[in-house]
CSV table of N, CA and C in Angstrom, one decimal:
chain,number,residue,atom,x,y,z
R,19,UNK,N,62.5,-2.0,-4.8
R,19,UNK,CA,62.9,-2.4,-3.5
R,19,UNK,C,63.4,-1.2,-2.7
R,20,UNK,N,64.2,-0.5,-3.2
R,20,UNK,CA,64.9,0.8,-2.7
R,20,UNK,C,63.8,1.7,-2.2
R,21,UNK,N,63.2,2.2,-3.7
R,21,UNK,CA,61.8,3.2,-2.8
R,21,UNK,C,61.0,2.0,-1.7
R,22,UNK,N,60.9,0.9,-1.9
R,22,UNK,CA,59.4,0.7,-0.8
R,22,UNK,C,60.2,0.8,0.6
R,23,UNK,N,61.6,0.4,0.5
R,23,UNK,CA,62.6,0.5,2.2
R,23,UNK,C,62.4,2.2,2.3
R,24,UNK,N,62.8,3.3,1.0
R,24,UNK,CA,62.8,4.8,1.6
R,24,UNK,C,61.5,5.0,2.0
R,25,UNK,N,60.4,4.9,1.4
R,25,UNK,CA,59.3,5.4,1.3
R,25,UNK,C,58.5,4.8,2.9
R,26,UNK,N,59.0,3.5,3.3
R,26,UNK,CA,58.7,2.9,4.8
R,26,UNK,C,59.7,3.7,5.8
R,27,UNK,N,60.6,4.2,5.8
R,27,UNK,CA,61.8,4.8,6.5
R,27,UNK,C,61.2,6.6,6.9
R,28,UNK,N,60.3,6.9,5.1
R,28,UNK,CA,60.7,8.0,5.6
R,28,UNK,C,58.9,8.3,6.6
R,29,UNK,N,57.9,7.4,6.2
R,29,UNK,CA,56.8,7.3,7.0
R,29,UNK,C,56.7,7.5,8.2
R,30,UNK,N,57.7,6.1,8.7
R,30,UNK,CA,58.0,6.2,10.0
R,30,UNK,C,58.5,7.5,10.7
R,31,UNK,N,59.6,8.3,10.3
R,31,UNK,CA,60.1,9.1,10.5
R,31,UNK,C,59.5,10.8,11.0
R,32,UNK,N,58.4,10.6,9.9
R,32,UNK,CA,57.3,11.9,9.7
R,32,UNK,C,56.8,12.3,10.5
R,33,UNK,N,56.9,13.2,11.4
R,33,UNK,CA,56.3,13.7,12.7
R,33,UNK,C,54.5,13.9,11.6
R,34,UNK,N,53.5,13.4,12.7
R,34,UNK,CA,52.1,13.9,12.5
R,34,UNK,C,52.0,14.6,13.4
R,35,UNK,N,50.6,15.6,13.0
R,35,UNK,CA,49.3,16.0,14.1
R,35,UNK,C,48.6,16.0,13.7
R,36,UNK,N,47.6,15.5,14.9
R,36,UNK,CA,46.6,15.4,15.2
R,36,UNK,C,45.5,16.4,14.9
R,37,UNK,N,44.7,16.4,14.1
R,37,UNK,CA,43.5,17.5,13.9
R,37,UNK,C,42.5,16.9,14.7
R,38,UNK,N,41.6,18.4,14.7
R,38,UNK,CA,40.0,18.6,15.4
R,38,UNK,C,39.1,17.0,15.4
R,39,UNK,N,39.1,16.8,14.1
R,39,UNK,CA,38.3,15.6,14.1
R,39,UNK,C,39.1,14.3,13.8
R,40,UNK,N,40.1,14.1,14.9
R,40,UNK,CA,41.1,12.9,14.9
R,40,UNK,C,42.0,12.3,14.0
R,41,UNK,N,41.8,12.9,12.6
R,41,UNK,CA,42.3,12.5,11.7
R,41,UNK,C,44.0,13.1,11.9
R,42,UNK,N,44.7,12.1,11.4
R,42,UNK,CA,46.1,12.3,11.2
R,42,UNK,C,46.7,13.0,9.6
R,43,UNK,N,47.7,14.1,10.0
R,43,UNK,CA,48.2,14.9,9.0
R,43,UNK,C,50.1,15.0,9.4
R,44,UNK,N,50.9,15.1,8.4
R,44,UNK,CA,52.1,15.6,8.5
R,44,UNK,C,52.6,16.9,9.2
R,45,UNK,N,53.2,16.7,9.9
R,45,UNK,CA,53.8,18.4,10.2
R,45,UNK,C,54.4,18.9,9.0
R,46,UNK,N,54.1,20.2,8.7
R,46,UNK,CA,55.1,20.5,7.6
R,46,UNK,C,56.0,21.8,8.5
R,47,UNK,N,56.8,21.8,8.7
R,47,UNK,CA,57.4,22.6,9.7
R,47,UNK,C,58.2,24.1,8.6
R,48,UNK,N,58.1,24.1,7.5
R,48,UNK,CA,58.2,24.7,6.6
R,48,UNK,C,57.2,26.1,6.2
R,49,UNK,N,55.7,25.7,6.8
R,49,UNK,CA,54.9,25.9,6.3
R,49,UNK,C,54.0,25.8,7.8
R,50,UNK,N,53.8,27.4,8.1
R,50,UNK,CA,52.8,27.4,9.4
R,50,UNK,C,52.4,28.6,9.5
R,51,UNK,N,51.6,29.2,10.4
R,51,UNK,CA,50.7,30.8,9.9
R,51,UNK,C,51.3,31.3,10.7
R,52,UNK,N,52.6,31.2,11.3
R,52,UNK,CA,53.2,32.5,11.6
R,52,UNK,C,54.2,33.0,10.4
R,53,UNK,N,54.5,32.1,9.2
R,53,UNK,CA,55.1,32.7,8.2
R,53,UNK,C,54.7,32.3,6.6
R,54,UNK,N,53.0,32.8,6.8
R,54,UNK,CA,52.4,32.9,5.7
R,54,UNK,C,52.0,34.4,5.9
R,55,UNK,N,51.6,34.9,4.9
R,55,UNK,CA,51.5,36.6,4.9
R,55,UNK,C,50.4,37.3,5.7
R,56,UNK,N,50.6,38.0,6.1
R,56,UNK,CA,49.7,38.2,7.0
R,56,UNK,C,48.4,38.7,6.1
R,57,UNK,N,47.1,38.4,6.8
R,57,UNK,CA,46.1,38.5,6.2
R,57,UNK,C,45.2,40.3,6.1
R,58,UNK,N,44.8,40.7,4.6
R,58,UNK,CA,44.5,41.8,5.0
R,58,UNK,C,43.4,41.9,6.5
R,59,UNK,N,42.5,41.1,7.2
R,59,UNK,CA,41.9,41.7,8.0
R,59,UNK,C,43.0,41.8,9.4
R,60,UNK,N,43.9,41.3,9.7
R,60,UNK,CA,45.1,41.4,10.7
R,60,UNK,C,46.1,42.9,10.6
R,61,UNK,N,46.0,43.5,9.2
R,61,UNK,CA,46.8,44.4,9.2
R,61,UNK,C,46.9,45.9,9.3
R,62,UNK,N,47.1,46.0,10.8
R,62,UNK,CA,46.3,47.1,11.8
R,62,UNK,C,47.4,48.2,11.9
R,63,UNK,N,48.6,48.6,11.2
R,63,UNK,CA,49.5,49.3,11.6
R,63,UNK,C,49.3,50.3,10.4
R,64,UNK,N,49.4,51.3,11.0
R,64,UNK,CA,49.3,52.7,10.3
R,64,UNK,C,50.6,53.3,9.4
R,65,UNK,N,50.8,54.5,9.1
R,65,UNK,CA,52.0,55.0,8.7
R,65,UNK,C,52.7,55.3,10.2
R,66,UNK,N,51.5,55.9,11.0
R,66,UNK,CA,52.1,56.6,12.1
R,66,UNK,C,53.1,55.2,12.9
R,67,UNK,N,51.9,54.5,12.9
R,67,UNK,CA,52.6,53.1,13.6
R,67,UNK,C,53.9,52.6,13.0
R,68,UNK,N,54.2,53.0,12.1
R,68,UNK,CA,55.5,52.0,11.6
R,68,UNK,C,56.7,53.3,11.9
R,69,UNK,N,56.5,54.2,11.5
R,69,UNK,CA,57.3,55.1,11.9
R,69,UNK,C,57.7,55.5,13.5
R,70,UNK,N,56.9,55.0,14.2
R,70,UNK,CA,56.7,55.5,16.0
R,70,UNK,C,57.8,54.3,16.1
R,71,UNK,N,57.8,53.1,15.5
R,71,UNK,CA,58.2,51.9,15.7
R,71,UNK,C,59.7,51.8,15.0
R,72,UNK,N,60.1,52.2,14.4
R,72,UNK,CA,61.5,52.8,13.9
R,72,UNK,C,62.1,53.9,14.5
R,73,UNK,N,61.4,54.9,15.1
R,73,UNK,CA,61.8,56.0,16.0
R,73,UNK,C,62.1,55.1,17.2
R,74,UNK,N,61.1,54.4,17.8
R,74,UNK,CA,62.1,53.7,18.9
R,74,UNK,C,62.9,53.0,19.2
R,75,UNK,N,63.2,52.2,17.4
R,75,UNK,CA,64.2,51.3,17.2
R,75,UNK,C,65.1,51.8,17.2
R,76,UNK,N,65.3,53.1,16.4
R,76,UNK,CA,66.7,54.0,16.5
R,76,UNK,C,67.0,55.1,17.7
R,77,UNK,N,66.5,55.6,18.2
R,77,UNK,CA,66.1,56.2,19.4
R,77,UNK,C,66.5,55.6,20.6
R,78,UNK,N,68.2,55.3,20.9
R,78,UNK,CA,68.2,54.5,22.1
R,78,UNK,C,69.7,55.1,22.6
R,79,UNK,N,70.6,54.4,22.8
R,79,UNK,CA,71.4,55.4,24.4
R,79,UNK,C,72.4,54.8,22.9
R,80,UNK,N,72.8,54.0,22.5
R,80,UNK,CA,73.5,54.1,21.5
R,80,UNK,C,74.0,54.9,20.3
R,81,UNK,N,72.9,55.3,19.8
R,81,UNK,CA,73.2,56.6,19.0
R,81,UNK,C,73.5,58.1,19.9
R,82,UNK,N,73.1,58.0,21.3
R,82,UNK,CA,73.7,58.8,21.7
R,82,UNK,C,75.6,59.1,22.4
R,83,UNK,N,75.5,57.7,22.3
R,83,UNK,CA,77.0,57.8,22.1
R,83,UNK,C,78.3,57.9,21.0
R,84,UNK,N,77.2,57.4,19.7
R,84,UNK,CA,77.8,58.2,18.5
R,84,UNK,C,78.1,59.4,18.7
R,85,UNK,N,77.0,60.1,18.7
R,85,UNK,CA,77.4,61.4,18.4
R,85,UNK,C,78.3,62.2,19.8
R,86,UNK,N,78.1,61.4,21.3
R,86,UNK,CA,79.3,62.0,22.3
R,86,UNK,C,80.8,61.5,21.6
R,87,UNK,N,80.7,60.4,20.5
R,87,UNK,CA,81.7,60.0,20.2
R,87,UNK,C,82.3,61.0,19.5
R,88,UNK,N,81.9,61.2,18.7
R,88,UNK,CA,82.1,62.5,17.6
R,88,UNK,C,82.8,63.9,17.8
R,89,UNK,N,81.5,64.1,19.3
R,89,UNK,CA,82.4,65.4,20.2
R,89,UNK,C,83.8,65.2,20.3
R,90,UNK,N,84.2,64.0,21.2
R,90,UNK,CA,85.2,63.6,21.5
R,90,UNK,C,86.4,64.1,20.5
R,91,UNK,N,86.1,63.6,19.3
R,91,UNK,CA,87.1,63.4,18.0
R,91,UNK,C,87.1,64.8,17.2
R,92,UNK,N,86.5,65.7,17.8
R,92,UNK,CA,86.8,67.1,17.2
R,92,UNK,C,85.5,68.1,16.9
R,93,UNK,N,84.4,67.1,16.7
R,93,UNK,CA,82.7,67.5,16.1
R,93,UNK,C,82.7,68.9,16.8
R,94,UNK,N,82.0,69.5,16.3
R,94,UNK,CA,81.5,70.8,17.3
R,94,UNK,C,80.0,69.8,17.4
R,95,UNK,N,78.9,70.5,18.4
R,95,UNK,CA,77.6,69.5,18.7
R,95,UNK,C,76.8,69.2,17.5
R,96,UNK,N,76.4,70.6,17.0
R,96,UNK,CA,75.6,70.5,16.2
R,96,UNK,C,76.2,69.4,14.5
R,97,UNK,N,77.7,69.6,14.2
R,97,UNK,CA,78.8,68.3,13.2
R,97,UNK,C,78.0,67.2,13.9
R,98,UNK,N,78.1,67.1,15.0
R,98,UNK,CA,77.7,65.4,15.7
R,98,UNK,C,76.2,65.1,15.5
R,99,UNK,N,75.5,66.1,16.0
R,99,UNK,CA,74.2,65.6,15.6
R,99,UNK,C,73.9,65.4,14.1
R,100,UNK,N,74.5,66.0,13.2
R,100,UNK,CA,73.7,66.2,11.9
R,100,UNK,C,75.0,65.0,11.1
R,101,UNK,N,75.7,64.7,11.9
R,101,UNK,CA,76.6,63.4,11.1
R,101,UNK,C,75.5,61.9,11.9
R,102,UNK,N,75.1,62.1,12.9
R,102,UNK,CA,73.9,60.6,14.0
R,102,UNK,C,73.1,61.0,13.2
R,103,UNK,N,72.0,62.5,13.0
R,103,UNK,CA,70.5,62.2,12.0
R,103,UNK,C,71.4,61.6,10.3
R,104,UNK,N,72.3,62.0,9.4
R,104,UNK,CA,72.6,61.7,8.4
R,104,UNK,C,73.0,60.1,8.4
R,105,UNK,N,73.5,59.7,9.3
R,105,UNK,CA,73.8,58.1,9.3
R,105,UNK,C,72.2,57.8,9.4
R,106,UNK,N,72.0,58.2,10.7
R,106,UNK,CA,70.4,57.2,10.6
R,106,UNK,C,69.3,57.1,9.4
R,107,UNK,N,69.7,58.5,8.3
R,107,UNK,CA,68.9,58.3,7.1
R,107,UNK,C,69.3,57.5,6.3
R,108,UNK,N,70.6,57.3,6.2
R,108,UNK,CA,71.3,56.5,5.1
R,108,UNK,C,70.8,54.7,5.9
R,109,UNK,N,70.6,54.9,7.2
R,109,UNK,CA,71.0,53.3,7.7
R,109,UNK,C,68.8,53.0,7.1
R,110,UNK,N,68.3,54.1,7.5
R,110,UNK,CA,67.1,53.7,7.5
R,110,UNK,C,66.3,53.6,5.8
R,111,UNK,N,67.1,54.0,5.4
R,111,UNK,CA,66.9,53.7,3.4
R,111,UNK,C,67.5,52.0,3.4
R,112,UNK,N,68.5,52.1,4.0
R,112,UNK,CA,68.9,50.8,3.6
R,112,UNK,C,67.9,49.4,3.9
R,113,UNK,N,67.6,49.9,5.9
R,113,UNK,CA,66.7,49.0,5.8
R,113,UNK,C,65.3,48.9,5.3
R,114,UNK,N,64.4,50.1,4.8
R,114,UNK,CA,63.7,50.5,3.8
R,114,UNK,C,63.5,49.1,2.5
R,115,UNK,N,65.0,49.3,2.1
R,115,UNK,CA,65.1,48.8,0.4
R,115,UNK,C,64.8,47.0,1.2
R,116,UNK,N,66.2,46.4,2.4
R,116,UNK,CA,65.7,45.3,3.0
R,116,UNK,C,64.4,44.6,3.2
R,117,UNK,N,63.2,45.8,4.0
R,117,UNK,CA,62.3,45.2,4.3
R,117,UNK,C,61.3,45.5,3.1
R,118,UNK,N,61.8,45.9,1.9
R,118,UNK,CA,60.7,46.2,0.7
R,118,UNK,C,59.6,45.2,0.4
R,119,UNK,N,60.1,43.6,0.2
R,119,UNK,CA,59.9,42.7,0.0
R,119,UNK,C,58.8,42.3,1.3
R,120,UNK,N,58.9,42.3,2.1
R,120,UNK,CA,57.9,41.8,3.3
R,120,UNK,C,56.5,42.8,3.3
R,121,UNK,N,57.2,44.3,3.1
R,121,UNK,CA,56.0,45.3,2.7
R,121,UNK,C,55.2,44.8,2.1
R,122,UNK,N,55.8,44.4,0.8
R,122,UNK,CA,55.2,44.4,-0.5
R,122,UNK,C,53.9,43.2,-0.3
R,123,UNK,N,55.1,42.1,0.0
R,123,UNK,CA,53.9,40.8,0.2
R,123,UNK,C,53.4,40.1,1.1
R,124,UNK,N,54.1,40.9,2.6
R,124,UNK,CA,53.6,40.8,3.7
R,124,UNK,C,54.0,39.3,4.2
R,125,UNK,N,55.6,39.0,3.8
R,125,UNK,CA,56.3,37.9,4.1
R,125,UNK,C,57.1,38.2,5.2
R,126,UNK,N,57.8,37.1,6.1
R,126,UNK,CA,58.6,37.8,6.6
R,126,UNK,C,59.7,37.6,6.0
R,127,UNK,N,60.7,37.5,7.0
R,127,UNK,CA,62.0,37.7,6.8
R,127,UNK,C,62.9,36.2,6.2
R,128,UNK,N,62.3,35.2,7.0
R,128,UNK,CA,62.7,33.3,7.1
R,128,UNK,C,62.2,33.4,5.3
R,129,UNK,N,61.2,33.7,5.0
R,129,UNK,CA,60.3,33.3,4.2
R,129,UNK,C,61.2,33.8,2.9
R,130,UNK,N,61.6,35.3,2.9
R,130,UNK,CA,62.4,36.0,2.1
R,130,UNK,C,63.4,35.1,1.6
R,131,UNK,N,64.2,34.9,3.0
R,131,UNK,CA,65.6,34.2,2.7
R,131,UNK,C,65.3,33.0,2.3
R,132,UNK,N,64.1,32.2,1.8
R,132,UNK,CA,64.1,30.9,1.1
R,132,UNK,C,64.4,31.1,-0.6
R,133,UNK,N,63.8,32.6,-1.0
R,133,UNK,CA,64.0,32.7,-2.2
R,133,UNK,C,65.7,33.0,-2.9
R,134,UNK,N,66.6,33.1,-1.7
R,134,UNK,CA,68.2,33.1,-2.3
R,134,UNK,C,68.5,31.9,-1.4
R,135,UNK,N,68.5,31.3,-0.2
R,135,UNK,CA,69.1,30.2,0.5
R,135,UNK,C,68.5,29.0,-0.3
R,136,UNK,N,66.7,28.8,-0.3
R,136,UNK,CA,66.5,27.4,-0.3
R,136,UNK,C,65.9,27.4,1.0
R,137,UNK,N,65.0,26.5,1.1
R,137,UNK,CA,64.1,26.1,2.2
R,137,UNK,C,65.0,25.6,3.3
R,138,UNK,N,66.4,24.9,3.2
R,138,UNK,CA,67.0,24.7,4.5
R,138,UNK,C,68.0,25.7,4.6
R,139,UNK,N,68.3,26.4,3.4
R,139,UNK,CA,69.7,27.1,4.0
R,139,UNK,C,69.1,28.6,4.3
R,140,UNK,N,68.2,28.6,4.8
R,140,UNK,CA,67.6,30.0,5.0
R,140,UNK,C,67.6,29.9,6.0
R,141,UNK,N,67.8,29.1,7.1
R,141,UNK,CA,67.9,28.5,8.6
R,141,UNK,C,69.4,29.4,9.1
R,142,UNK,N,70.4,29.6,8.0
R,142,UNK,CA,71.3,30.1,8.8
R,142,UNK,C,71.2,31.9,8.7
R,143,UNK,N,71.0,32.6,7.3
R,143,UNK,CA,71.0,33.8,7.4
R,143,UNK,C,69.9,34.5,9.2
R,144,UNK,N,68.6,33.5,9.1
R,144,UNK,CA,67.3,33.9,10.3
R,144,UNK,C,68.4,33.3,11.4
R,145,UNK,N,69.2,32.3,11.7
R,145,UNK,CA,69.7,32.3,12.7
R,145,UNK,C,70.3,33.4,13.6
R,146,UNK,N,71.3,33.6,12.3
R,146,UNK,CA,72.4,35.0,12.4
R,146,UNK,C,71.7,36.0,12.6
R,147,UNK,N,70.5,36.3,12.3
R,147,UNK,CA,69.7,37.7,12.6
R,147,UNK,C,69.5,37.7,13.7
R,148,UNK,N,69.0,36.3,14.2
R,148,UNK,CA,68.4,36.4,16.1
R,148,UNK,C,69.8,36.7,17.0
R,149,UNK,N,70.7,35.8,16.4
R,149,UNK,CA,72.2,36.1,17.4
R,149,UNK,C,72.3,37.3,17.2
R,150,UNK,N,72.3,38.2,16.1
R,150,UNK,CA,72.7,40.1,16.3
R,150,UNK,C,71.6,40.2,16.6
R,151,UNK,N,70.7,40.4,17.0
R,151,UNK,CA,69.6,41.0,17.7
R,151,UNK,C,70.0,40.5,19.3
R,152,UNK,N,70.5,39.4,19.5
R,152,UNK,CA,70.4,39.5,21.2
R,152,UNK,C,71.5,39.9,21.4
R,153,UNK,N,73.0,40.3,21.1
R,153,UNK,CA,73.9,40.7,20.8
R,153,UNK,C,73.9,42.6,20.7
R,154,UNK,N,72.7,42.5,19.9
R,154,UNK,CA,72.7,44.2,19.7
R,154,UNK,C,71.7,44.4,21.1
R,155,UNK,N,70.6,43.7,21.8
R,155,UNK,CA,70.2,44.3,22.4
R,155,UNK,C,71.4,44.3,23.9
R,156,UNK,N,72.5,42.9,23.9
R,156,UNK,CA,72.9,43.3,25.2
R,156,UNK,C,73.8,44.5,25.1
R,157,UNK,N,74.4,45.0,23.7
R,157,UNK,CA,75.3,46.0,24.1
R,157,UNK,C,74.7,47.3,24.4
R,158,UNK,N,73.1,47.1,24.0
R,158,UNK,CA,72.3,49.0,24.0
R,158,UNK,C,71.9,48.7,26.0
R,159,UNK,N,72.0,47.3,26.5
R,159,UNK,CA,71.0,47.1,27.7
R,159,UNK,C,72.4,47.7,29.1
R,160,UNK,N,73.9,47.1,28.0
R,160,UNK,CA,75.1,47.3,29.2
R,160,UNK,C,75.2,48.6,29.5
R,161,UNK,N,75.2,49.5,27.5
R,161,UNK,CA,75.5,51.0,27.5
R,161,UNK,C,74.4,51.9,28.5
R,162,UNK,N,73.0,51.2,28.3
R,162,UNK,CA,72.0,52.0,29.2
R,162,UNK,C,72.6,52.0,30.2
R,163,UNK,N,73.1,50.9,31.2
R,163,UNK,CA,73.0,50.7,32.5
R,163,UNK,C,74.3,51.3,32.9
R,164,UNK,N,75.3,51.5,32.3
R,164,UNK,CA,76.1,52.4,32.5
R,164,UNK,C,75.9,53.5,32.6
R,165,UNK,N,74.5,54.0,32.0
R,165,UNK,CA,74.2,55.5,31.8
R,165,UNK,C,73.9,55.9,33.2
R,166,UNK,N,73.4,54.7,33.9
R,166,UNK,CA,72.8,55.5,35.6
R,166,UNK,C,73.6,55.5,36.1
């Protein structure tokens, strides 16, 4: 009696879509091709390309205030540059070892964190990534605009 009331509860409940030839299917919202692995004929990025693509990611008005920070606090220029390139090696091993897993299997990141969260609790670590990403971009977008 229990299952036939869950099993009608959770029917009803089931978002469908609609396919090509009318037929009705489940959403699986778990499961969609923007976070299945990307396909070798899609995978168009070079060495150069991944690298050009981290150079711009670290390459911003931010790290240049590290190292004016640094002057500040005693650095002679050249201490300050070569303490901003030695952080940015150490920061970019790190994310290196991070994104090893997505290299490897061409997962992303939501997908990764199911294998330690769990299919729902991987919802909060991908949350928290997008809030510091919009977070990191407003403080590099304030620091620029202060630059003019």
């Amino acid at each position: 009696m229990t299952t036939t009331l869950l099993s009608q509860l959770n029917e009803r409940l089931l978002v469908k879509a609609v396919d090509k030839d009318g037929s009705q299917r489940p959403v699986d919202m778990l499961d969609n091709d923007s976070i299945r692995p990307t396909p070798t004929k899609d995978r168009t990025w070079t060495q150069f390309t991944y690298m050009m693509f981290w150079f711009s990611a670290t390459a911003n008005v931010s790290n240049l205030y590290s190292a004016s920070t640094g002057m500040t606090m005693g650095l002679t220029m050249w201490e300050a540059i070569a303490c901003s390139f030695g952080g940015q090696i150490v920061a970019g091993f790190l994310m290196a070892l991070n994104g090893r897993a997505g290299a490897m299997y061409r997962i992303p990141f939501p997908v990764l964190c199911r294998s330690s969260f769990g299919p729902w609790g991987a919802f909060w670590p991908t949350f928290n990534r997008a809030i510091m990403s919009i977070v990191w971009n407003g403080v590099n977008s304030v620091q620029g605009a202060q630059c003019l």
